[in-house]
Structure formats: structure tokens, C-alpha cells
Short mmCIF file of C-alpha atoms and ligand atoms in Angstrom, two decimals:
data_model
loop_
_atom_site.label_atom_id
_atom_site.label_comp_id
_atom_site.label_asym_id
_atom_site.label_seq_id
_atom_site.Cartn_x
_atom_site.Cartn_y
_atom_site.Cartn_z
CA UNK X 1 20.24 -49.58 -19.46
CA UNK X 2 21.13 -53.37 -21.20
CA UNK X 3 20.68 -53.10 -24.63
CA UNK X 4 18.48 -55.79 -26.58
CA UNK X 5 19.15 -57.37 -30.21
CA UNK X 6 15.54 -56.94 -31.52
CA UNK X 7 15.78 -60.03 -33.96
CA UNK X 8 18.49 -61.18 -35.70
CA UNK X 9 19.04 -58.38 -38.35
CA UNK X 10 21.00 -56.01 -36.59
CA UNK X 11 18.30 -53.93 -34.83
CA UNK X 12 20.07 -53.36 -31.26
CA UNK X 13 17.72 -50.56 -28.82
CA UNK X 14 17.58 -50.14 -25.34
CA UNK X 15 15.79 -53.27 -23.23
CA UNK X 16 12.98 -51.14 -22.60
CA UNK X 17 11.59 -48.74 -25.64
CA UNK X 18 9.00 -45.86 -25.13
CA UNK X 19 5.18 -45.35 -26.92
CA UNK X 20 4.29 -42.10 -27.53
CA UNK X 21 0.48 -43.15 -28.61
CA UNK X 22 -0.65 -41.99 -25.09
CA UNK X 23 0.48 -38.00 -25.71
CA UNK X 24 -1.68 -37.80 -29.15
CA UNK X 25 -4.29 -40.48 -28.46
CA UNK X 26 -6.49 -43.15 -26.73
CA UNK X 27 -6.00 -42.14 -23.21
CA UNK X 28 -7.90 -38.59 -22.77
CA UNK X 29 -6.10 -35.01 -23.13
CA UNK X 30 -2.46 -34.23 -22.94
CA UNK X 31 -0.32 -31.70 -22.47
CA UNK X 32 2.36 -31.27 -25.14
CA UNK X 33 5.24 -29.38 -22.86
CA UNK X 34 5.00 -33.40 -20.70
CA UNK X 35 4.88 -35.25 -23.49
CA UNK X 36 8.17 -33.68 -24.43
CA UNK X 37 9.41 -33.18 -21.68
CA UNK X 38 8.71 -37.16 -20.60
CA UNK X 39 10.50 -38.10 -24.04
CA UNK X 40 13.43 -36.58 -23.21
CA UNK X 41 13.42 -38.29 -19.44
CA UNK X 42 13.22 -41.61 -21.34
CA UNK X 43 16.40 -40.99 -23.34
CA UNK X 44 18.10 -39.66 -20.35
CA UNK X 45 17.48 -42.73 -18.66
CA UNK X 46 18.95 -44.98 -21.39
CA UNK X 47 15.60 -45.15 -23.25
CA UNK X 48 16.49 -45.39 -27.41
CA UNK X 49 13.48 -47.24 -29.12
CA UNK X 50 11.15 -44.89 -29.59
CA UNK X 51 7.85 -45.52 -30.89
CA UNK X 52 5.13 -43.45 -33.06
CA UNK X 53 2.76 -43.94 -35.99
CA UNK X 54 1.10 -42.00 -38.77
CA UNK X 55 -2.24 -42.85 -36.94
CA UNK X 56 -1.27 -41.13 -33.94
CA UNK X 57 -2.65 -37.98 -35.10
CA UNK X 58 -1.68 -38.11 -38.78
CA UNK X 59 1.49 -36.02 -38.18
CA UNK X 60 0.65 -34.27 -34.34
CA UNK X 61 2.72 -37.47 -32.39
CA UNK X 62 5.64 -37.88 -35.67
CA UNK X 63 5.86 -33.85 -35.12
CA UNK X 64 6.19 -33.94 -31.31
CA UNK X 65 8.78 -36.79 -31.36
CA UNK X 66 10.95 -35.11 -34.35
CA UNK X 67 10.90 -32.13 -32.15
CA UNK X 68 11.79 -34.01 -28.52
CA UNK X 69 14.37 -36.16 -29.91
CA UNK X 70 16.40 -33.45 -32.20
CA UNK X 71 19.34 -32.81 -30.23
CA UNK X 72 19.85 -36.56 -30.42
CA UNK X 73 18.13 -38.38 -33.32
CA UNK X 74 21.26 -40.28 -34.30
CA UNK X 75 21.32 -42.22 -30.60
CA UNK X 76 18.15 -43.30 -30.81
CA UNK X 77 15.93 -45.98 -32.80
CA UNK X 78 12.94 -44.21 -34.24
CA UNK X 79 9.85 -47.17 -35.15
CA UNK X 80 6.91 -45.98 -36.88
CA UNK X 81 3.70 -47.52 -38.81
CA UNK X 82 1.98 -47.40 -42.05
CA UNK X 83 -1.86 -48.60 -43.20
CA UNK X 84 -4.25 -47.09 -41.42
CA UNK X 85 -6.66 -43.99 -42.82
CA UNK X 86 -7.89 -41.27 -40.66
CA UNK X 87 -11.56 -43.20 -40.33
CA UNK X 88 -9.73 -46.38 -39.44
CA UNK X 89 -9.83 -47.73 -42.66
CA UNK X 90 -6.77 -49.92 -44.18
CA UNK X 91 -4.78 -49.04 -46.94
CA UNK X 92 -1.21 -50.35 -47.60
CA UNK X 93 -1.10 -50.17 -51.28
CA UNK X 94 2.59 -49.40 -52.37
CA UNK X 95 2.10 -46.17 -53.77
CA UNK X 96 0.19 -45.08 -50.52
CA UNK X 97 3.31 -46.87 -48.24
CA UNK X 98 5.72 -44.55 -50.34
CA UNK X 99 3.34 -41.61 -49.11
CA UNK X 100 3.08 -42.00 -45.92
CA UNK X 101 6.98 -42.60 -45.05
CA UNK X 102 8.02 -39.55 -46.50
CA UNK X 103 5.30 -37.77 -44.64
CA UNK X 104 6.48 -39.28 -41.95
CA UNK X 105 10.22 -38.41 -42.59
CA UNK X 106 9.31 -34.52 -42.89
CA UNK X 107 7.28 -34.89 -39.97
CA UNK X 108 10.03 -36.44 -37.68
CA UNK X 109 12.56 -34.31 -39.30
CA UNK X 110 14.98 -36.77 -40.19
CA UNK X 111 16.16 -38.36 -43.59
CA UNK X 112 15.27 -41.80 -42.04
CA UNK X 113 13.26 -43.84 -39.79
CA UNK X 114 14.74 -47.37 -38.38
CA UNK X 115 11.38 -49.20 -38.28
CA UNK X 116 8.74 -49.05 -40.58
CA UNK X 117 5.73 -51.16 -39.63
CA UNK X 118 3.06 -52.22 -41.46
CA UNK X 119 0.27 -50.92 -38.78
CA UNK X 120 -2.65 -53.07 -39.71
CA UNK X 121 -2.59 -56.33 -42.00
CA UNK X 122 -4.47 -55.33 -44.99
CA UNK X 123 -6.60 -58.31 -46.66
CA UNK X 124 -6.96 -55.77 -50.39
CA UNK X 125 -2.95 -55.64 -50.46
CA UNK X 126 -1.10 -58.94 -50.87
CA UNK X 127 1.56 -59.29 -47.78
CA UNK X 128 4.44 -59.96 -50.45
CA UNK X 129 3.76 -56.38 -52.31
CA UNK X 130 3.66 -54.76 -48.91
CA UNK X 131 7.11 -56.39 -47.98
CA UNK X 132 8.61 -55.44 -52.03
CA UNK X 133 7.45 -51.85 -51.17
CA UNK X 134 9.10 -51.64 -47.52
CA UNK X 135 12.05 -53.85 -49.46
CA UNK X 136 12.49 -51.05 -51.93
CA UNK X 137 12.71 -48.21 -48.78
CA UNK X 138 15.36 -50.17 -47.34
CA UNK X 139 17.16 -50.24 -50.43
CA UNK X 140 17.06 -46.83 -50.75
CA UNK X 141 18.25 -45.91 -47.32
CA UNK X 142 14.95 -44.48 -46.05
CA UNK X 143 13.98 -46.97 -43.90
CA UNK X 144 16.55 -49.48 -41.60
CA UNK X 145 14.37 -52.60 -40.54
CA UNK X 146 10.98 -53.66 -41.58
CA UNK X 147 7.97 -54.71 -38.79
CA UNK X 148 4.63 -56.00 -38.85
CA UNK X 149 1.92 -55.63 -36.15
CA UNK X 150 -0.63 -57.73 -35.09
CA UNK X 151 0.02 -60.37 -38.17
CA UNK X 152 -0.52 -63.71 -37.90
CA UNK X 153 2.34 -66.87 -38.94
CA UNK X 154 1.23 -67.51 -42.55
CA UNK X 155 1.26 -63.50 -43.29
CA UNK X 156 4.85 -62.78 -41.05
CA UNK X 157 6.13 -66.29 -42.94
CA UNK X 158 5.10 -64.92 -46.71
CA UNK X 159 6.38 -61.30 -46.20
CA UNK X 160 9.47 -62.86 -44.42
CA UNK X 161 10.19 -64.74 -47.58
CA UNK X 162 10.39 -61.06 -50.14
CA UNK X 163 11.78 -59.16 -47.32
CA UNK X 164 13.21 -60.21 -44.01
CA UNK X 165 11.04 -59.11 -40.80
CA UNK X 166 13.22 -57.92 -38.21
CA UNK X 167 10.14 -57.26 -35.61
CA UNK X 168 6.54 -57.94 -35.18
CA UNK X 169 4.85 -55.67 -32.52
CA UNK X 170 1.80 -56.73 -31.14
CA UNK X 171 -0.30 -56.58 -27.99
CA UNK X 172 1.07 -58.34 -25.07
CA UNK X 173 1.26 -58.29 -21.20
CA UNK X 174 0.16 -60.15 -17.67
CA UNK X 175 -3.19 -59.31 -19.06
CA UNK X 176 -3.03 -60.52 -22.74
CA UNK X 177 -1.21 -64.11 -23.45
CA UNK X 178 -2.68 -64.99 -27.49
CA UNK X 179 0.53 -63.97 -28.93
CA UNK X 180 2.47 -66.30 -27.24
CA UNK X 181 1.62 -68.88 -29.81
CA UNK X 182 3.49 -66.96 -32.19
CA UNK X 183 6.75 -67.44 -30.11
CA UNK X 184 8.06 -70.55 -31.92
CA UNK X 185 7.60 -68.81 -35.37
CA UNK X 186 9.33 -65.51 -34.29
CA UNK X 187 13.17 -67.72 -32.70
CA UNK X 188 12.42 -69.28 -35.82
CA UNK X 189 12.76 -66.81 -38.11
CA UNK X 190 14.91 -64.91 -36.01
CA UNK X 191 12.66 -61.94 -35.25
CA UNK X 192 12.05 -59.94 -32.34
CA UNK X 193 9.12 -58.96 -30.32
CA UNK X 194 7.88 -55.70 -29.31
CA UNK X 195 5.24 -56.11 -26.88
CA UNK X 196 2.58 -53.12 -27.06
CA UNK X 197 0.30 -51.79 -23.95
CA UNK X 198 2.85 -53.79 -21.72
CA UNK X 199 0.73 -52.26 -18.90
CA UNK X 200 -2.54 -53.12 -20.16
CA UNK X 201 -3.70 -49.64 -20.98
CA UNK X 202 -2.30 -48.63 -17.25
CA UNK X 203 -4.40 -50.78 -15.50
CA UNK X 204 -1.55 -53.22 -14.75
CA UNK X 205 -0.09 -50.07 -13.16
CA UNK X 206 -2.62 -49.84 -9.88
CA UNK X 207 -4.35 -46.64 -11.22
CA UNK X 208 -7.33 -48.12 -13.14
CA UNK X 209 -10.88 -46.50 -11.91
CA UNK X 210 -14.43 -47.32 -13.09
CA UNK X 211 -14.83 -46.75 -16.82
CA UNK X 212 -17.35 -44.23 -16.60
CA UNK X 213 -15.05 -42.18 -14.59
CA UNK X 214 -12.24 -41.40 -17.81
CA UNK X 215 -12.67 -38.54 -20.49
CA UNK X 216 -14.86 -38.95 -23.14
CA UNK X 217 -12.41 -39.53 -25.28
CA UNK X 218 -10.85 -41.95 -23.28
CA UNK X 219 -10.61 -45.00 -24.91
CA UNK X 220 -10.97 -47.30 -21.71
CA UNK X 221 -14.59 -46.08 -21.43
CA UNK X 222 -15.20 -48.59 -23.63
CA UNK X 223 -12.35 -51.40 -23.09
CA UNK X 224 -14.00 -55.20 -22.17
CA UNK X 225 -11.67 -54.79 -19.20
CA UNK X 226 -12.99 -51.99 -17.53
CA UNK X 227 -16.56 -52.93 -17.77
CA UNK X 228 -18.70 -54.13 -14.85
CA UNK X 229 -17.89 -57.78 -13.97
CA UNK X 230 -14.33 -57.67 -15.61
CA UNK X 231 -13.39 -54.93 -13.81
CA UNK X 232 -13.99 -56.26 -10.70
CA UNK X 233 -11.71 -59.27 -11.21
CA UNK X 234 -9.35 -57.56 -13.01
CA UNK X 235 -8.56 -55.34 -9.83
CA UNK X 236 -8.66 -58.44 -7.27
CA UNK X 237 -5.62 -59.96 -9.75
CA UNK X 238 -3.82 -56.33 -9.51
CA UNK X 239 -4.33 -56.07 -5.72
CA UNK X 240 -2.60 -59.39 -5.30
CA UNK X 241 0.06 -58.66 -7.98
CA UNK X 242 0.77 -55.15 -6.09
CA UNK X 243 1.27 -57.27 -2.56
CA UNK X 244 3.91 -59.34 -4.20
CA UNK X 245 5.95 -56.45 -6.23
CA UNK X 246 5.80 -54.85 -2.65
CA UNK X 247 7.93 -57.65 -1.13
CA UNK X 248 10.57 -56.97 -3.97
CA UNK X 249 10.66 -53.70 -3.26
CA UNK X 250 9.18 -52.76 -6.77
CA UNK X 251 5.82 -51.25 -8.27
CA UNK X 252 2.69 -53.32 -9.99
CA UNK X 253 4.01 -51.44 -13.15
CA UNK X 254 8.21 -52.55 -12.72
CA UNK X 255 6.62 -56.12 -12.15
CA UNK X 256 4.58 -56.23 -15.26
CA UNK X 257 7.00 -54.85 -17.56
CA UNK X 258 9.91 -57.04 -15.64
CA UNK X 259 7.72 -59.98 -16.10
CA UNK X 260 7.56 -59.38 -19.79
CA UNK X 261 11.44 -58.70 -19.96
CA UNK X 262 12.02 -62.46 -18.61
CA UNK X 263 9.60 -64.07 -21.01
CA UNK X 264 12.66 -64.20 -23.65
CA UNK X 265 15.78 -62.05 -24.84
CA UNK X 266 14.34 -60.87 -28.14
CA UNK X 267 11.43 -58.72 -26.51
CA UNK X 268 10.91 -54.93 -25.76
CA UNK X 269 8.17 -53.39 -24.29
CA UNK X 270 7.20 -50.10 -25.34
CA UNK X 271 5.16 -48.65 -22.34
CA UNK X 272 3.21 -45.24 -22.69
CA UNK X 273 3.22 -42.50 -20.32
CA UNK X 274 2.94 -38.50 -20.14
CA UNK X 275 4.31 -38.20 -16.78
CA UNK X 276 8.53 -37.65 -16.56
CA UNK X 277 8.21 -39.61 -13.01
CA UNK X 278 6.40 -42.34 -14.45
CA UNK X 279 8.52 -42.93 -16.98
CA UNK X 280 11.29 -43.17 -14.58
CA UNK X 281 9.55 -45.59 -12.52
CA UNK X 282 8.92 -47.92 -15.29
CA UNK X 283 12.71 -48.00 -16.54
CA UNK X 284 13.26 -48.68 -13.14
CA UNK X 285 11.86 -52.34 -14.39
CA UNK X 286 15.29 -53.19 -16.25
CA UNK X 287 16.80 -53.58 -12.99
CA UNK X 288 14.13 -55.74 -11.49
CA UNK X 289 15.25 -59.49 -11.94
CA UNK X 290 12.48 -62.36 -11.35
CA UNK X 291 13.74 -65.15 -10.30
CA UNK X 292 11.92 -68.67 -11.37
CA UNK X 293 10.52 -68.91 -7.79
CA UNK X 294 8.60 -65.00 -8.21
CA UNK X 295 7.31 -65.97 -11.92
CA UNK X 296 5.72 -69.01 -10.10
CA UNK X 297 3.72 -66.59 -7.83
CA UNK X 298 2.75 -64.28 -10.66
CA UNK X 299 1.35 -67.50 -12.75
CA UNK X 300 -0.71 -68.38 -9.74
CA UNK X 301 -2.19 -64.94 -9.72
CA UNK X 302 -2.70 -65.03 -13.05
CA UNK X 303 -2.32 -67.76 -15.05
CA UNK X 304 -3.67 -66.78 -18.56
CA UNK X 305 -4.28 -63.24 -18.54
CA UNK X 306 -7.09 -60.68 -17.43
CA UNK X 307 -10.61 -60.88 -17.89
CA UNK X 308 -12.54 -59.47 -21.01
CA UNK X 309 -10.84 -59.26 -24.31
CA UNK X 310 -8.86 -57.00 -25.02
CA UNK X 311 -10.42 -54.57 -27.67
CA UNK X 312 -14.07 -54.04 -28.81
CA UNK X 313 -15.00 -56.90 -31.17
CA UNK X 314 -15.04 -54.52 -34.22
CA UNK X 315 -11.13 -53.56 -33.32
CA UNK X 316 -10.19 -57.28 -32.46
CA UNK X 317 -7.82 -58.12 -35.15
CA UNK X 318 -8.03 -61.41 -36.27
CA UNK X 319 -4.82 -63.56 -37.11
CA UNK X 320 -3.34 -65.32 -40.63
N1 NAP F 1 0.80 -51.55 -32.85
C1 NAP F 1 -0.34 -51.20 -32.33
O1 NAP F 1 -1.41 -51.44 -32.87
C2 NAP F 1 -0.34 -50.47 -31.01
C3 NAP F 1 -1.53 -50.37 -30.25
C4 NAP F 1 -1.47 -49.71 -29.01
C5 NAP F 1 -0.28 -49.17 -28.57
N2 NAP F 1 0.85 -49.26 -29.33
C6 NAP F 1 2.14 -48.70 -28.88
O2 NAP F 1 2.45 -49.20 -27.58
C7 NAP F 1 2.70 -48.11 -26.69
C8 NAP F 1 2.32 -48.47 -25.28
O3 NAP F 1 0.99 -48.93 -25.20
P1 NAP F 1 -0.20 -48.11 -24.51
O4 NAP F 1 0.19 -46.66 -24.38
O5 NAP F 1 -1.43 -48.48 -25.25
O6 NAP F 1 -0.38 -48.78 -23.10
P2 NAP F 1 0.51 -49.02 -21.80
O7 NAP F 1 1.90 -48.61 -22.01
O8 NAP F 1 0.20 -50.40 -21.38
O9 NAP F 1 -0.21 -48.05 -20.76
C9 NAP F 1 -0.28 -46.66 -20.93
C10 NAP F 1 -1.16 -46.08 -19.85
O10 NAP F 1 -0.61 -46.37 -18.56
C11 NAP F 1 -0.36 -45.17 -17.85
N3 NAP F 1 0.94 -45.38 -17.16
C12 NAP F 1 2.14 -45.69 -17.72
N4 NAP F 1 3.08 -45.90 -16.79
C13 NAP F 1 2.46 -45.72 -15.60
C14 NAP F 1 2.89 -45.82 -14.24
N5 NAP F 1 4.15 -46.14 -13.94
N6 NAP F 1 1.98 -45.58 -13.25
C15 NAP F 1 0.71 -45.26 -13.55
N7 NAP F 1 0.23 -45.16 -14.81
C16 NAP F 1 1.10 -45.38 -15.82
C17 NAP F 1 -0.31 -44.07 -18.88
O11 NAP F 1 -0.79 -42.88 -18.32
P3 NAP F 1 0.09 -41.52 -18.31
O12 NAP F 1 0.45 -41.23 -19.74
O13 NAP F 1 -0.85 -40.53 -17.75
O14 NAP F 1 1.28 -41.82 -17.43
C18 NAP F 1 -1.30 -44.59 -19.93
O15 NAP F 1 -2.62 -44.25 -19.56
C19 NAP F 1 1.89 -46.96 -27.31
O16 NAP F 1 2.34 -45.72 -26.85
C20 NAP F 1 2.11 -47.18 -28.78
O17 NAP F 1 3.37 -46.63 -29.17
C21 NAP F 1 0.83 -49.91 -30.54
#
């Protein structure tokens, strides 16, 4: 697979990464043997940004992917977060950041991790302490690059100026278009993008059903997008988008993550998935090219993204 410089501090990973949220979290039960086993398929397929966080289980998903990617840790890029508690509370006090990573280092089994991400942008902790603390892991070898997720320009600008952002992940996708006034900041600065659910939760992968029909724990019972009158209109836009990655030969999910691919050179998408032959499908997007003539027909199908929002209002984070 074509490798990707993730910014313009010497992060290089594979043009498509993998999310390993999915095994521990958020979409219903998993099995742990495919989870593994759909790990290892990504790296065999060129896959090498992998991507966890303590939330994920506070140690389940870091102890999975230590244990899937041991016979070659040093080939890959390993990204994961900091600031969340276990009742979805924030906390990215230095002391606590210090915590968590080496947690997370025992967890993952490995002396380092190459992206540490501030998970959540946490209004009690000033950005610039949160960038000295992730400053002072770099410095000691612990941690490669430092990323934030879901901050907004004045927070990426003022932790940008203590410690240099290589990434920012956030959520982004055929379905979810905000971020993308965040673009002119990121060439800016020089950082690169990591777009999160870059299939819209799976539904930009032709599978979605009725919300009422997914586990209980499932978090799409709940998503805007699935829920009567969104959902409706969300599927019309998929039906349409399926028709056109059938004339290239490709799948609704190669399109989407494609799609995202040509939106610049500094951006990775991360998708999720349990399944060893989905996983190879959606790899199977970094040799899908769309030409200016095929982006056309996707912006007339969808022009500024799905219908509903994209979390619950309490979860929507809100930008600085
Ligand atoms: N920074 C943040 O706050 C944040 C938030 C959310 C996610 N993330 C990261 O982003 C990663 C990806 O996002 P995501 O998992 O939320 O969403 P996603 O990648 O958009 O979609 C994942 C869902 O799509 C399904 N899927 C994947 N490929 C498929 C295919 N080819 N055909 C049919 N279904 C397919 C998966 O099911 P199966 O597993 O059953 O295949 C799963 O239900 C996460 O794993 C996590 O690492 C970060």
C-alpha cells in the first residue's frame, strides 16, 4: 500500500490506518479470536497505523492490539488517546496524562507508543499544560508524535505553539463535512488528518438496518442517523452512492473511504471492522482512484453530508 506523510513532522503510516474501537466497543459484541485475527489481515495487507485508546475498554482493546501486533510492533505505527474516565468524564491533568501512557505502554507491551492523543479537549486543563506534559513524553522517548481529537483552531493553534501537533483526528466522512473548515489551519500548520468513522458507523458501507434492530449495546440504537426520518434519507443517498461505486467496479465502502483519500494528501482514514474479509475489502480502497468527473457525481448525491447529526447532543463536542 502508498504510504502517507501524516503532517509534516515525520509521521509516515500506511494511506489507510485501522480502528480497533469496534472489537471493544460501540458496535455490539465481539469476538476476540476476529478481532485478532482481522488485525493481523490489516498488516498483511500493508495496513501500519493502528489505532486504540485507553477508553476502549480501559486496557481490554490496548491488551488485544499489544497481543495482535507482537511479532511486528516495530513495522507498525501504534496511535492511542488520553482524557477520558470510565463514566465519560474528562480529565487530562498532567499527572493523570503521565498515568495513563504508561498504562497504556504495559498494556500494549511495548516501551513506546507513536501517537499520543489527547482524546477529549478538556475545558479544567489549559491546552498549553496538556501539550508541556505530552512535550515532556516525547522528550523522554515514550511517546513519538503528539495528536489532538476533535479540537477546535484556537485550542490546535495554542498547543501547537508549546508542542508541535503532528495530527488531529476527528470525525469525518461522505456523511459528516464540519471539519472541513479546519482544513486551512491544519496545511497551515503542517498537520495531518486522521479522519475517524470514515464509514459513518458502517452505514456508508450498505449494511445499515433499522435502529431498533442492533444489540442493546449497540451504539447506533441511538445515533440521529438511524432514527426514523433520517434513516430513510440516509439509505436513498447510499442506494444511489452503491449504483455509482458499481460502475467502477468497487463497493459503497472502497468509494467512501476512496473519496476521503482524494480530499487531500495529508489524510488517513482509520476504518473499523471485526471481519478479516472486510478489512480486505476496505484496503481494497487505496487502489480505487476518483477521477474529478466521479467526485462530481458523488457531490450531487450528496453534497453536504447525511442527515441527522452525528452524535447525541450530550456527546456533540463543541469546537475552540
Ligand atoms: N477520536 C475519537 O473520538 C473516535 C471516535 C470514534 C472512532 N474513532 C476511531 O475510528 C475508528 C473507526 O471508526 P468507527 O469504528 O467508529 O466507524 P467506521 O470505521 O466508520 O465503521 C465501523 C463499522 O462499519 C462496519 N464495517 C466496516 N467495514 C465494513 C465493510 N467493508 N462492510 C460492511 N461493514 C463494515 C463495522 O462492522 P464490523 O466490525 O462488523 O465489520 C463497524 O460496525 C475506530 O475504530 C476508532 O479507532 C475515534
Amino acid at each position: 500500500m502508498q504510504k502517507r506523510q501524516l503532517g509534516r513532522y515525520g509521521l509516515e503510516t500506511s494511506a489507510i490506518g485501522y480502528g480497533a474501537m469496534g472489537i471493544s466497543l460501540a458496535y455490539g459484541p465481539s469476538d476476540e479470536q476476529d478481532g485478532l485475527a482481522a488485525i493481523r489481515k490489516a498488516f498483511e495487507l500493508g495496513v501500519t497505523l493502528f489505532d486504540t485508546a485507553e477508553l476502549y475498554g480501559f486496557g481490554a482493546n490496548e491488551k488485544l492490539l499489544g497481543q495482535a501486533v507482537k511479532g511486528f510492533r516495530d513495522d507498525i505505527q501504534i496511535a492511542t488517546k488520553f482524557g477520558y474516565t470510565p463514566d465519560f468524564g474528562l480529565d487530562s491533568h498532567p499527572a493523570h496524562i503521565r498515568e495513563v501512557l504508561d498504562n497504556s505502554l504495559r498494556y500494549l507491551g511495548t516501551d513506546h507508543v507513536d501517537v499520543f492523543y489527547q482524546h477529549r479537549v478538556d475545558p479544567a486543563v489549559p491546552i498549553e499544560d496538556v501539550a508541556g506534559a505530552v512535550g515532556e513524553l516525547i522528550a523522554a522517548g515514550k511517546v513519538r508524535y503528539f495528536g489532538l481529537s476533535e479540537a477546535g483552531p484556537s485550542t490546535i493553534r495554542r498547543a501547537h505553539a508549546v508542542q508541535p501537533v503532528s495530527v488531529l483526528q476527528t470525525e469525518y466522512s461522505l456523511f459528516e463535512r464540519d471539519v472541513e473548515t479546519l482544513f486551512p489551519t491544519l496545511t497551515e500548520l503542517g498537520i495531518g488528518f486522521v479522519p475517524y468513522s470514515p464509514l459513518g458507523r458502517g452505514f456508508l458501507t450498505g449494511t445499515a438496518r433499522p435502529a431498533s434492530q442492533y444489540d442493546e449495546t449497540d451504539m447506533r440504537r441511538t445515533d440521529p442517523r438511524w432514527q426514523p426520518g433520517n434513516f430513510e434519507k440516509n439509505l436513498k443517498s447510499v442506494a444511489q452512492l452503491t449504483d455509482l461505486a458499481k460502475e467502477m467496479d468497487a463497493t459503497i465502502s472502497q468509494l467512501a473511504l476512496a473519496w476521503l483519500l482524494a480530499q487531500g494528501e495529508n489524510v488517513v482514514p482509520i476504518p473499523g471492522s471485526r471481519s478479516q474479509a472486510r478489512v480486505a475489502e476496505n484496503v481494497g480502497a487505496a487502489s480505487l482512484t476518483l477521477t474529478p468527473g466521479d467526485l462530481e457525481r458523488i457531490a450531487a448525491i450528496l453534497p453536504d453530508g447525511g442527515h441527522g447529526a452525528r452524535y447525541v447532543e450530550s456527546f456533540l463536542p463543541h469546537w475552540d
